[in-house]
Amino acid sequence: MKKELKVTAIKDGTVIDHITPGKAFEVARILELEDSSAVVSLAINVSSGKSGRKDIIKIENKELSKGEVDRISLVAPNATVNIIKGYEVIDKKHVEIPDKIVGILSCPNKNCITKYDPVETKFLLESSDPLRIRCYYCERVLTEEDVKKGLTKE
Amino acid sequence: MKDVISIKDFDRDQIEQVLQNAEIMEGFIQGTDILQGKILATLFFEPSTRTRLSFESAMKRLGGKVIGFSESTSTSVAKGETLQDTVKIAEQYSDIIVIRHPQDGSARLAAEAVSVPVINAGDGSNQHPTQTLLDLYTIKKELGRIDTLSVGMMGDLKYGRTVHSLAYALSWYDITLQFLSPPSLEMPVHIKEDLARKSIEFEEISEMEDLKDIEVDVLYVTRIQKERFPDIEEYEKVKGCYRITEESLDYIKDAKIMHPLPRVDEIAPEIDETPNALYFKQAWNGVPVRMTLLASLLGWSP
């Protein structure tokens, strides 16, 4: 673990590793880290034996919830989420794009019923590489670009 | 299947089942008591006289009764009621619901909100699955098969919901597709990708004359809507090229002509009496197909 991390190890918190290179800012924005008071370190284009290059984000004293992990998976599908306690990794999860993405994305289709009736949005995963998800209601297909826009808080 | 919401919910076997049952249902077209005592609610939040009458005719031929509304201005929707509440109320009064609604995805949401079966009669620009099933039924009935056919689609292929759904459904079969449209109204990329993934051969052409050297068994014509063009001049330029007249028969030869209707001027009236014209038969076929869906969702099987 120590060898992998380019920035100082953290005592408690979350390390998001194997972020698609160049996507760390995106992930940070989705997690609204700029608004949080947590100490956050970003590492961009770190060399990695596994995937060539990667980004890393370390968030001190904050554990990510399941919903937050799901949001990350949409832009950084290969990321791992490590929960750190007392400098030790106590939990390590591969983020996975869920087959069903509920409530965290808004549909880009302005005529989608989810824009009119009180209902949580729901998307079904069609392909993770390249990313293609389909609105369960209006059947609009979203690409990675659409997803990024949909993740942005309106 | 609890509901009929999207043609994407149907695989080949399920489509074939509907087509076979519709053939049997034609035997009951003069009236039956299969759905005696059942009530259909037709919730038409936007007008579509043809589809509504076709469903009403189907339900009445099955021995059932029909309640409903044909526009939402006179209902509680106008007072701001949610779609989910409206369908939950309709559920209290009926055994099955047919819904037409201007928003994409509305039928799926309606089906989720209630426990009675829901049939989508058009949700915005998204789906109109009973149209696709009656199109397939027409092809199979009139040409004897769907496999090995060459199907041409002509007109507005970019925004035309019927041609998108039909192309999707046909991709379960061994067929060839010809897309004939102005370059600005081509079949969308995501549909072409879907077809390629299912190894469906298709060709894109932009002149009706191109059909001279191409064999098509069916030519499915759709309306080119003026409002789709940012430039009215471009519309005026293309509209005449996508109009079927007696002269066009030189190019399309024996191909059967289908159209979801209403037409404006894309098929000249002189075509109506030719053996090519299938569009009125197609509309008639909507009744046995819708009878089949209504009856099947309420537990009937032949």
Coordinates of C-alpha atoms in Angstrom, one line a residue:
Chain A
M1 CA 0.0 0.0 0.0
K2 CA 2.7 2.5 1.0
K3 CA 4.6 1.9 -2.3
E4 CA 1.4 2.7 -4.3
L5 CA 0.6 6.0 -2.7
K6 CA 2.6 9.0 -3.8
V7 CA 1.2 11.3 -1.2
T8 CA 1.5 10.9 2.5
A9 CA -0.5 8.1 4.0
I10 CA -3.6 9.1 6.0
K11 CA -4.5 8.0 9.4
D12 CA -8.3 7.8 9.0
G13 CA -10.5 8.3 6.0
T14 CA -10.9 7.1 2.5
V15 CA -8.5 6.6 -0.3
I16 CA -10.0 6.3 -3.8
D17 CA -7.4 4.5 -5.9
H18 CA -7.2 3.5 -9.6
I19 CA -9.3 6.5 -10.8
T20 CA -9.2 6.7 -14.6
P21 CA -6.3 9.1 -15.3
G22 CA -7.5 12.7 -15.6
K23 CA -10.8 12.0 -13.8
A24 CA -9.8 12.9 -10.2
F25 CA -11.1 16.5 -10.6
E26 CA -14.3 15.1 -11.9
V27 CA -14.6 12.6 -9.0
A28 CA -13.8 15.4 -6.5
R29 CA -16.5 17.6 -8.1
I30 CA -19.1 14.8 -8.0
L31 CA -18.3 14.2 -4.3
E32 CA -18.5 17.9 -3.7
L33 CA -15.1 17.8 -2.0
E34 CA -14.5 21.5 -2.6
D35 CA -17.4 22.3 -0.4
S36 CA -16.4 19.9 2.4
S37 CA -14.1 20.9 5.3
A38 CA -12.2 17.6 5.0
V39 CA -8.5 17.6 4.1
V40 CA -8.3 16.3 0.5
S41 CA -5.2 15.4 -1.5
L42 CA -5.3 14.7 -5.2
A43 CA -2.7 12.9 -7.2
I44 CA -3.0 13.0 -11.0
N45 CA -1.3 10.7 -13.5
V46 CA 0.5 8.5 -11.0
S47 CA 2.2 5.6 -12.7
S48 CA 0.6 2.3 -11.9
G49 CA 1.8 -1.1 -12.9
K50 CA -1.8 -2.3 -13.3
S51 CA -3.2 0.3 -15.6
G52 CA -0.3 2.4 -16.7
R53 CA -1.5 5.7 -15.1
K54 CA -4.1 6.5 -12.5
D55 CA -5.4 9.3 -10.3
I56 CA -5.8 9.0 -6.5
I57 CA -7.8 11.0 -4.1
K58 CA -7.4 10.9 -0.3
I59 CA -10.0 12.2 2.0
E60 CA -9.1 12.5 5.6
N61 CA -11.6 11.6 8.3
K62 CA -14.4 10.8 6.0
E63 CA -15.9 7.4 5.0
L64 CA -17.8 7.3 1.7
S65 CA -21.3 5.9 1.8
K66 CA -22.6 3.4 -0.7
G67 CA -24.5 6.0 -2.7
E68 CA -21.4 8.2 -3.0
V69 CA -19.4 5.1 -4.2
D70 CA -22.1 4.5 -6.9
R71 CA -21.7 8.1 -8.1
I72 CA -18.0 7.7 -8.5
S73 CA -18.4 4.4 -10.5
L74 CA -20.1 6.3 -13.3
V75 CA -17.0 8.3 -14.2
A76 CA -14.2 6.1 -12.8
P77 CA -15.4 2.6 -13.3
N78 CA -12.1 1.0 -12.2
A79 CA -11.7 2.8 -9.0
T80 CA -11.2 1.1 -5.7
V81 CA -12.3 2.6 -2.4
N82 CA -10.2 1.9 0.6
I83 CA -11.4 2.8 4.1
I84 CA -8.5 3.6 6.3
K85 CA -8.5 3.4 10.1
G86 CA -5.2 3.9 12.1
Y87 CA -3.2 3.8 8.9
E88 CA -4.6 0.4 8.0
V89 CA -6.9 -0.5 5.1
I90 CA -9.9 -2.0 6.9
D91 CA -12.1 -2.3 3.9
K92 CA -11.4 -2.3 0.2
K93 CA -14.1 -2.3 -2.5
H94 CA -14.0 -2.2 -6.2
V95 CA -16.6 0.3 -7.3
E96 CA -19.0 -1.3 -9.7
I97 CA -21.5 0.4 -11.9
P98 CA -24.7 -1.0 -10.5
D99 CA -27.1 -2.6 -13.0
K100 CA -29.7 -0.1 -11.7
I101 CA -28.7 3.4 -10.9
V102 CA -31.5 4.9 -8.7
G103 CA -31.9 8.5 -7.7
I104 CA -28.4 9.9 -8.2
L105 CA -28.7 11.1 -11.8
S106 CA -31.1 13.4 -13.6
C107 CA -32.4 12.4 -17.0
P108 CA -31.2 14.7 -19.8
N109 CA -34.4 14.3 -21.7
K110 CA -36.5 17.4 -20.9
N111 CA -39.7 15.5 -21.8
C112 CA -39.0 12.6 -19.5
I113 CA -41.8 11.9 -17.1
T114 CA -39.3 12.0 -14.2
K115 CA -39.2 15.8 -14.8
Y116 CA -42.9 16.1 -14.3
D117 CA -44.1 13.5 -11.7
P118 CA -42.6 12.9 -8.3
V119 CA -40.5 9.8 -8.8
E120 CA -36.9 8.9 -8.4
T121 CA -34.9 8.5 -11.6
K122 CA -33.9 5.1 -12.6
F123 CA -31.3 4.0 -15.2
L124 CA -30.4 0.6 -16.4
L125 CA -26.8 -0.3 -17.3
E126 CA -26.4 -1.4 -20.9
S127 CA -22.6 -1.3 -21.3
S128 CA -19.9 -0.2 -19.0
D129 CA -17.2 0.3 -21.7
P130 CA -18.1 2.5 -23.4
L131 CA -20.5 3.7 -20.8
R132 CA -24.1 3.4 -22.0
I133 CA -27.1 3.6 -19.6
R134 CA -30.7 3.8 -20.5
C135 CA -33.4 5.7 -18.6
Y136 CA -35.9 3.1 -17.3
Y137 CA -38.8 5.4 -18.1
C138 CA -38.2 7.4 -21.3
E139 CA -35.6 4.9 -22.7
R140 CA -33.1 7.6 -23.6
V141 CA -29.6 6.3 -23.9
L142 CA -27.0 8.3 -22.0
T143 CA -23.3 8.3 -22.9
E144 CA -20.5 9.1 -20.5
E145 CA -20.8 12.8 -21.4
D146 CA -24.5 12.9 -20.6
V147 CA -23.8 11.1 -17.3
K148 CA -21.3 13.7 -16.3
K149 CA -23.8 16.5 -17.0
G150 CA -26.5 14.6 -15.1
L151 CA -24.3 14.1 -12.1
T152 CA -23.9 17.9 -11.8
K153 CA -26.2 19.3 -9.1
E154 CA -28.7 21.5 -10.9
Chain B
M1 CA -46.2 -10.1 -19.1
K2 CA -48.2 -7.8 -16.8
D3 CA -48.2 -4.8 -19.2
V4 CA -47.4 -3.8 -22.8
I5 CA -45.1 -0.7 -22.5
S6 CA -42.3 -1.0 -24.9
I7 CA -41.4 -3.1 -27.9
K8 CA -38.0 -3.6 -26.2
D9 CA -39.8 -5.8 -23.7
F10 CA -40.6 -8.3 -26.4
D11 CA -38.3 -11.0 -27.7
R12 CA -38.9 -13.0 -30.9
D13 CA -40.9 -15.7 -29.2
Q14 CA -43.2 -13.2 -27.5
I15 CA -43.8 -11.3 -30.7
E16 CA -44.6 -14.5 -32.5
Q17 CA -47.0 -15.5 -29.7
V18 CA -48.9 -12.2 -30.3
L19 CA -49.0 -12.7 -34.1
Q20 CA -50.3 -16.2 -33.8
N21 CA -52.9 -15.3 -31.3
A22 CA -54.0 -12.3 -33.4
E23 CA -54.7 -14.7 -36.2
I24 CA -56.9 -16.8 -33.9
M25 CA -58.5 -13.6 -32.6
E26 CA -59.7 -12.7 -36.2
G27 CA -62.2 -15.6 -35.7
F28 CA -63.8 -13.6 -32.9
I29 CA -63.9 -10.3 -34.7
Q30 CA -67.7 -10.4 -35.0
G31 CA -68.1 -10.6 -31.3
T32 CA -67.3 -12.8 -28.3
D33 CA -67.8 -12.8 -24.5
I34 CA -64.1 -13.4 -23.6
L35 CA -64.0 -10.1 -21.7
Q36 CA -67.6 -9.9 -20.6
G37 CA -67.9 -8.0 -17.4
K38 CA -64.5 -6.4 -17.8
I39 CA -64.0 -2.6 -18.1
L40 CA -61.2 -0.9 -20.0
A41 CA -60.2 2.6 -19.0
T42 CA -58.8 4.6 -21.9
L43 CA -56.8 7.5 -20.5
F44 CA -55.9 9.8 -23.4
F45 CA -54.0 12.8 -21.9
E46 CA -53.6 13.9 -25.5
P47 CA -55.9 13.3 -28.4
S48 CA -55.4 10.3 -30.8
T49 CA -58.8 9.5 -32.2
R50 CA -57.6 6.6 -34.4
T51 CA -55.8 4.7 -31.6
R52 CA -58.5 5.3 -29.1
L53 CA -61.3 4.1 -31.4
S54 CA -59.2 1.0 -32.4
F55 CA -58.9 0.1 -28.7
E56 CA -62.6 0.8 -28.0
S57 CA -63.6 -1.4 -31.0
A58 CA -61.3 -4.2 -29.8
M59 CA -62.7 -4.1 -26.2
K60 CA -66.3 -4.0 -27.4
R61 CA -65.8 -6.9 -29.8
L62 CA -64.4 -8.9 -26.8
G63 CA -67.6 -8.2 -24.9
G64 CA -66.1 -5.7 -22.5
K65 CA -67.0 -2.1 -21.7
V66 CA -65.1 1.1 -22.0
I67 CA -64.7 4.2 -19.9
G68 CA -62.2 7.0 -20.2
F69 CA -61.4 10.5 -21.4
S70 CA -59.9 11.7 -24.7
E71 CA -58.2 14.9 -23.6
S72 CA -57.0 16.0 -20.2
T73 CA -58.3 19.6 -20.1
S74 CA -61.6 18.5 -18.5
T75 CA -60.0 16.2 -15.9
S76 CA -58.3 16.6 -12.5
V77 CA -55.0 16.6 -14.4
A78 CA -55.8 20.2 -15.3
K79 CA -56.0 20.9 -11.6
G80 CA -52.5 19.6 -11.1
E81 CA -53.0 16.0 -10.2
T82 CA -49.9 13.8 -10.7
L83 CA -50.0 11.0 -13.3
Q84 CA -49.5 8.4 -10.6
D85 CA -52.6 9.6 -8.7
T86 CA -54.7 9.7 -11.9
V87 CA -53.9 6.1 -12.8
K88 CA -54.4 4.9 -9.3
I89 CA -57.9 6.3 -9.4
A90 CA -58.6 4.8 -12.8
E91 CA -57.5 1.5 -11.3
Q92 CA -60.3 1.6 -8.8
Y93 CA -62.9 1.8 -11.7
S94 CA -61.4 -0.6 -14.3
D95 CA -59.8 -3.9 -15.0
I96 CA -57.2 -2.7 -17.5
I97 CA -55.8 0.6 -18.6
V98 CA -54.8 2.0 -22.0
I99 CA -52.8 5.2 -21.7
R100 CA -51.7 7.9 -24.2
H101 CA -49.6 10.6 -22.6
P102 CA -47.4 13.4 -23.9
Q103 CA -44.4 12.7 -21.7
D104 CA -41.7 10.0 -22.5
G105 CA -41.8 7.2 -20.0
S106 CA -45.2 8.0 -18.7
A107 CA -46.7 4.6 -19.5
R108 CA -43.8 2.8 -17.6
L109 CA -44.5 5.0 -14.6
A110 CA -48.2 4.4 -14.8
A111 CA -47.6 0.6 -14.9
E112 CA -45.4 0.8 -11.8
A113 CA -48.1 2.7 -9.9
V114 CA -51.0 0.3 -10.4
S115 CA -51.5 -3.5 -10.2
V116 CA -54.0 -3.7 -13.1
P117 CA -52.4 -4.3 -16.6
V118 CA -51.4 -1.2 -18.5
I119 CA -51.1 -0.9 -22.3
N120 CA -49.0 2.0 -23.7
A121 CA -50.8 3.7 -26.6
G122 CA -48.0 6.2 -27.1
D123 CA -45.8 8.0 -24.6
G124 CA -44.4 11.2 -26.0
S125 CA -41.9 10.4 -28.7
N126 CA -40.8 7.2 -27.1
Q127 CA -42.9 4.1 -27.7
H128 CA -46.1 2.9 -29.3
P129 CA -45.8 -0.8 -29.1
T130 CA -49.2 -1.8 -30.3
Q131 CA -48.5 0.0 -33.6
T132 CA -45.3 -2.0 -34.1
L133 CA -47.1 -5.3 -33.3
L134 CA -49.9 -4.5 -35.8
D135 CA -47.2 -3.5 -38.4
L136 CA -45.5 -6.9 -37.9
Y137 CA -48.8 -8.7 -38.0
T138 CA -49.7 -7.0 -41.3
I139 CA -46.3 -7.9 -42.8
K140 CA -46.7 -11.5 -41.7
K141 CA -50.3 -11.8 -42.8
E142 CA -49.9 -10.2 -46.2
L143 CA -46.5 -11.6 -47.2
G144 CA -46.7 -14.9 -45.4
R145 CA -43.5 -14.5 -43.4
I146 CA -41.1 -11.9 -41.9
D147 CA -37.8 -13.8 -42.3
T148 CA -35.8 -13.2 -45.5
L149 CA -37.8 -10.1 -46.4
S150 CA -36.3 -6.8 -47.5
V151 CA -38.0 -3.9 -45.8
G152 CA -37.6 -0.3 -46.9
M153 CA -38.3 2.6 -44.6
M154 CA -38.9 6.0 -46.1
G155 CA -39.4 9.6 -44.9
D156 CA -38.5 11.0 -41.5
L157 CA -36.3 8.3 -40.0
K158 CA -34.7 10.6 -37.4
Y159 CA -37.7 11.5 -35.4
G160 CA -40.2 8.8 -36.5
R161 CA -41.0 6.7 -33.5
T162 CA -42.8 4.1 -35.5
V163 CA -39.8 3.3 -37.8
H164 CA -37.5 3.2 -34.8
S165 CA -39.6 0.6 -33.0
L166 CA -40.3 -1.3 -36.2
A167 CA -36.6 -1.5 -37.0
Y168 CA -35.9 -2.7 -33.5
A169 CA -38.6 -5.4 -33.6
L170 CA -37.5 -6.6 -37.1
S171 CA -34.0 -7.1 -35.8
W172 CA -35.2 -10.3 -34.2
Y173 CA -35.7 -11.6 -37.7
D174 CA -33.5 -12.5 -40.7
I175 CA -34.2 -9.4 -42.7
T176 CA -32.5 -6.7 -44.7
L177 CA -33.4 -3.0 -44.2
Q178 CA -33.2 0.0 -46.6
F179 CA -33.4 3.4 -45.1
L180 CA -34.5 6.1 -47.5
S181 CA -34.5 9.6 -46.1
P182 CA -33.1 13.1 -46.7
P183 CA -29.6 13.3 -45.2
S184 CA -30.8 15.6 -42.4
L185 CA -33.5 13.0 -41.3
E186 CA -31.4 9.8 -41.3
M187 CA -31.9 6.9 -38.9
P188 CA -30.2 7.8 -35.6
V189 CA -26.8 6.4 -34.8
H190 CA -27.9 4.5 -31.7
I191 CA -30.5 2.6 -33.7
K192 CA -27.9 1.7 -36.4
E193 CA -25.5 0.6 -33.7
D194 CA -28.3 -1.7 -32.2
L195 CA -28.9 -3.2 -35.7
A196 CA -25.2 -3.7 -36.3
R197 CA -24.8 -5.5 -33.0
K198 CA -27.6 -7.9 -34.1
S199 CA -25.9 -8.4 -37.5
I200 CA -28.8 -6.8 -39.4
E201 CA -27.8 -5.7 -42.9
F202 CA -28.9 -2.2 -43.8
E203 CA -28.3 0.3 -46.5
E204 CA -28.9 4.1 -46.5
I205 CA -30.1 5.8 -49.6
S206 CA -31.5 9.3 -50.2
E207 CA -33.3 9.1 -53.6
M208 CA -36.4 7.1 -54.4
E209 CA -34.8 6.3 -57.8
D210 CA -32.1 4.3 -55.9
L211 CA -34.9 1.8 -55.3
K212 CA -34.8 0.9 -59.0
D213 CA -31.9 -1.5 -58.4
I214 CA -32.9 -2.6 -54.9
E215 CA -35.5 -5.2 -54.2
V216 CA -37.8 -4.3 -51.4
D217 CA -40.8 -6.4 -50.4
V218 CA -42.3 -3.8 -48.1
L219 CA -41.9 0.0 -48.2
Y220 CA -42.9 1.6 -44.9
V221 CA -43.7 5.3 -45.5
T222 CA -43.8 8.0 -42.8
R223 CA -44.7 11.6 -42.9
I224 CA -42.0 14.3 -43.1
Q225 CA -43.1 17.0 -40.7
K226 CA -42.4 20.6 -41.7
E227 CA -41.6 21.6 -38.1
R228 CA -38.6 19.2 -38.2
F229 CA -36.7 21.5 -40.6
P230 CA -34.9 24.6 -39.3
D231 CA -35.0 25.9 -42.9
I232 CA -38.3 26.0 -44.7
E233 CA -36.6 26.0 -48.1
E234 CA -34.9 22.7 -47.3
Y235 CA -38.3 21.3 -46.5
E236 CA -39.8 22.4 -49.7
K237 CA -36.9 20.9 -51.6
V238 CA -37.2 17.4 -50.0
K239 CA -40.9 16.9 -49.5
G240 CA -41.7 16.2 -53.2
C241 CA -38.9 13.6 -53.4
Y242 CA -40.5 11.5 -50.8
R243 CA -44.0 11.3 -52.3
I244 CA -45.3 8.2 -53.8
T245 CA -47.3 8.6 -57.0
E246 CA -48.1 6.3 -59.9
E247 CA -44.7 7.1 -61.4
S248 CA -43.0 5.9 -58.3
L249 CA -44.3 2.4 -58.9
D250 CA -41.6 2.1 -61.6
Y251 CA -39.1 2.2 -58.8
I252 CA -40.8 0.4 -56.1
K253 CA -42.3 -2.3 -58.4
D254 CA -44.4 -4.8 -56.4
A255 CA -43.4 -3.6 -53.0
K256 CA -46.3 -3.4 -50.5
I257 CA -46.7 0.1 -49.2
M258 CA -47.4 0.6 -45.5
H259 CA -48.0 3.8 -43.5
P260 CA -49.0 4.3 -39.8
L261 CA -51.4 7.0 -40.9
P262 CA -52.5 9.8 -40.9
R263 CA -50.9 10.7 -44.2
V264 CA -50.7 14.2 -45.5
D265 CA -49.5 14.0 -49.1
E266 CA -46.7 11.5 -49.0
I267 CA -48.9 8.8 -50.7
A268 CA -51.0 10.0 -53.6
P269 CA -54.7 8.9 -53.4
E270 CA -54.3 7.1 -56.8
I271 CA -52.1 4.5 -55.0
D272 CA -55.0 3.5 -52.7
E273 CA -56.6 1.2 -55.3
T274 CA -53.4 -0.5 -56.4
P275 CA -52.3 -3.9 -55.1
N276 CA -49.3 -2.1 -53.5
A277 CA -51.4 -0.3 -50.9
L278 CA -51.6 -2.0 -47.6
Y279 CA -52.2 0.9 -45.3
F280 CA -55.9 0.6 -44.8
K281 CA -55.6 -3.2 -44.2
Q282 CA -52.9 -2.3 -41.7
A283 CA -55.3 0.0 -39.8
W284 CA -57.9 -2.8 -39.8
N285 CA -55.3 -5.2 -38.4
G286 CA -55.0 -3.0 -35.3
V287 CA -58.2 -4.4 -34.0
P288 CA -57.4 -8.2 -33.8
V289 CA -53.9 -7.3 -32.5
R290 CA -55.3 -5.0 -29.7
M291 CA -58.0 -7.6 -28.9
T292 CA -55.2 -10.1 -28.5
L293 CA -53.3 -7.9 -26.1
L294 CA -56.3 -6.9 -24.1
A295 CA -57.5 -10.5 -23.7
S296 CA -54.0 -11.9 -23.0
L297 CA -53.2 -9.4 -20.3
L298 CA -56.5 -10.4 -18.6
G299 CA -55.6 -14.0 -18.7
W300 CA -57.0 -15.3 -22.0
S301 CA -55.1 -17.9 -24.0
P302 CA -56.4 -19.7 -27.1

